[in-house]
Amino acid sequence: MTIPHKTAIIPYLDELDELAQKMGAVNTVVRTTEGKLKGYNTDGIGFVRSLEEAVGGYLIKTSLYYLLVLVEQLVALPLLCSNKAIVM
């Protein structure tokens, strides 16, 4: 699924994976054995796998650390801009 559908589909799903919920975006939808539609976000996994293939080893661990720091900052940015308190 691509933008803008990654967010538009969320109201039509029965449940979200924890990562998709945190990211507020879905790019994969699966019908569960119970017949429910569950949304996942696999963008991060795909990025990490391609990074592992490209550089591997120590570089991937270092890169992931800085990527996680960046993601935390990007998630917090809208909250900072709205002048609301941030609790992490």
Short mmCIF file of C-alpha atoms in Angstrom, two decimals:
data_model
loop_
_atom_site.label_atom_id
_atom_site.label_comp_id
_atom_site.label_asym_id
_atom_site.label_seq_id
_atom_site.Cartn_x
_atom_site.Cartn_y
_atom_site.Cartn_z
CA MET A 1 0.00 0.00 0.00
CA THR A 2 1.25 3.49 -0.77
CA ILE A 3 0.65 7.00 0.52
CA PRO A 4 -2.08 8.33 1.05
CA HIS A 5 -3.75 4.95 1.46
CA LYS A 6 -1.46 3.92 4.33
CA THR A 7 -3.49 6.08 6.70
CA ALA A 8 -6.83 6.12 4.90
CA ILE A 9 -7.33 2.36 5.27
CA ILE A 10 -6.95 2.29 9.07
CA PRO A 11 -10.63 2.94 9.91
CA TYR A 12 -11.64 -0.05 7.78
CA LEU A 13 -9.42 -2.54 9.61
CA ASP A 14 -10.46 -4.65 12.58
CA GLU A 15 -7.10 -4.43 14.30
CA LEU A 16 -3.57 -3.09 13.94
CA ASP A 17 -0.20 -4.60 14.69
CA GLU A 18 1.62 -2.76 17.49
CA LEU A 19 4.14 -1.18 15.11
CA ALA A 20 1.45 -0.06 12.65
CA GLN A 21 -0.44 1.50 15.54
CA LYS A 22 2.65 3.39 16.72
CA MET A 23 3.50 4.57 13.21
CA GLY A 24 -0.08 5.44 12.33
CA ALA A 25 0.31 3.84 8.92
CA VAL A 26 -0.34 0.46 7.30
CA ASN A 27 1.18 -1.00 4.15
CA THR A 28 0.15 -4.65 4.51
CA VAL A 29 -3.31 -6.06 5.28
CA VAL A 30 -3.86 -9.70 6.25
CA ARG A 31 -7.10 -11.60 6.80
CA THR A 32 -6.71 -13.52 10.07
CA THR A 33 -7.98 -17.06 10.65
CA GLU A 34 -10.96 -15.44 12.40
CA GLY A 35 -11.76 -13.51 9.22
CA LYS A 36 -10.69 -10.12 10.61
CA LEU A 37 -8.55 -7.64 8.69
CA LYS A 38 -5.30 -6.82 10.47
CA GLY A 39 -2.96 -4.05 9.36
CA TYR A 40 0.83 -4.17 9.56
CA ASN A 41 3.61 -1.76 8.70
CA THR A 42 6.57 -3.57 7.16
CA ASP A 43 8.41 -0.49 5.88
CA GLY A 44 10.94 -0.57 8.72
CA ILE A 45 11.62 -4.28 8.30
CA GLY A 46 12.22 -3.82 4.58
CA PHE A 47 14.55 -0.91 5.22
CA VAL A 48 16.54 -2.87 7.80
CA ARG A 49 16.85 -5.93 5.55
CA SER A 50 18.13 -3.90 2.62
CA LEU A 51 20.55 -2.09 4.93
CA GLU A 52 21.78 -5.42 6.29
CA GLU A 53 22.37 -6.68 2.75
CA ALA A 54 24.23 -3.51 1.83
CA VAL A 55 26.49 -3.06 4.87
CA GLY A 56 25.85 -5.80 7.45
CA GLY A 57 27.64 -6.31 10.79
CA TYR A 58 28.58 -3.46 13.08
CA LEU A 59 27.40 -0.75 10.70
CA ILE A 60 23.84 -2.06 10.76
CA LYS A 61 23.68 -1.97 14.57
CA THR A 62 25.04 1.58 14.67
CA SER A 63 22.74 2.70 11.87
CA LEU A 64 19.70 1.18 13.57
CA TYR A 65 20.48 2.98 16.80
CA TYR A 66 20.59 6.34 15.04
CA LEU A 67 17.51 5.47 13.01
CA LEU A 68 15.56 4.73 16.20
CA VAL A 69 16.70 8.05 17.69
CA LEU A 70 15.54 9.83 14.52
CA VAL A 71 12.16 8.06 14.53
CA GLU A 72 11.60 9.02 18.18
CA GLN A 73 12.31 12.64 17.30
CA LEU A 74 10.01 12.57 14.26
CA VAL A 75 7.18 11.02 16.28
CA ALA A 76 7.62 13.67 18.98
CA LEU A 77 7.80 16.61 16.54
CA PRO A 78 4.02 16.99 15.92
CA LEU A 79 3.46 16.90 19.66
CA LEU A 80 6.07 19.58 20.23
CA CYS A 81 4.55 21.75 17.52
CA SER A 82 1.12 21.50 19.12
CA ASN A 83 2.48 22.78 22.47
CA LYS A 84 1.23 19.68 24.32
CA ALA A 85 3.20 17.91 26.99
CA ILE A 86 5.09 14.85 25.84
CA VAL A 87 5.26 11.78 28.02
CA MET A 88 7.59 9.00 26.95
#
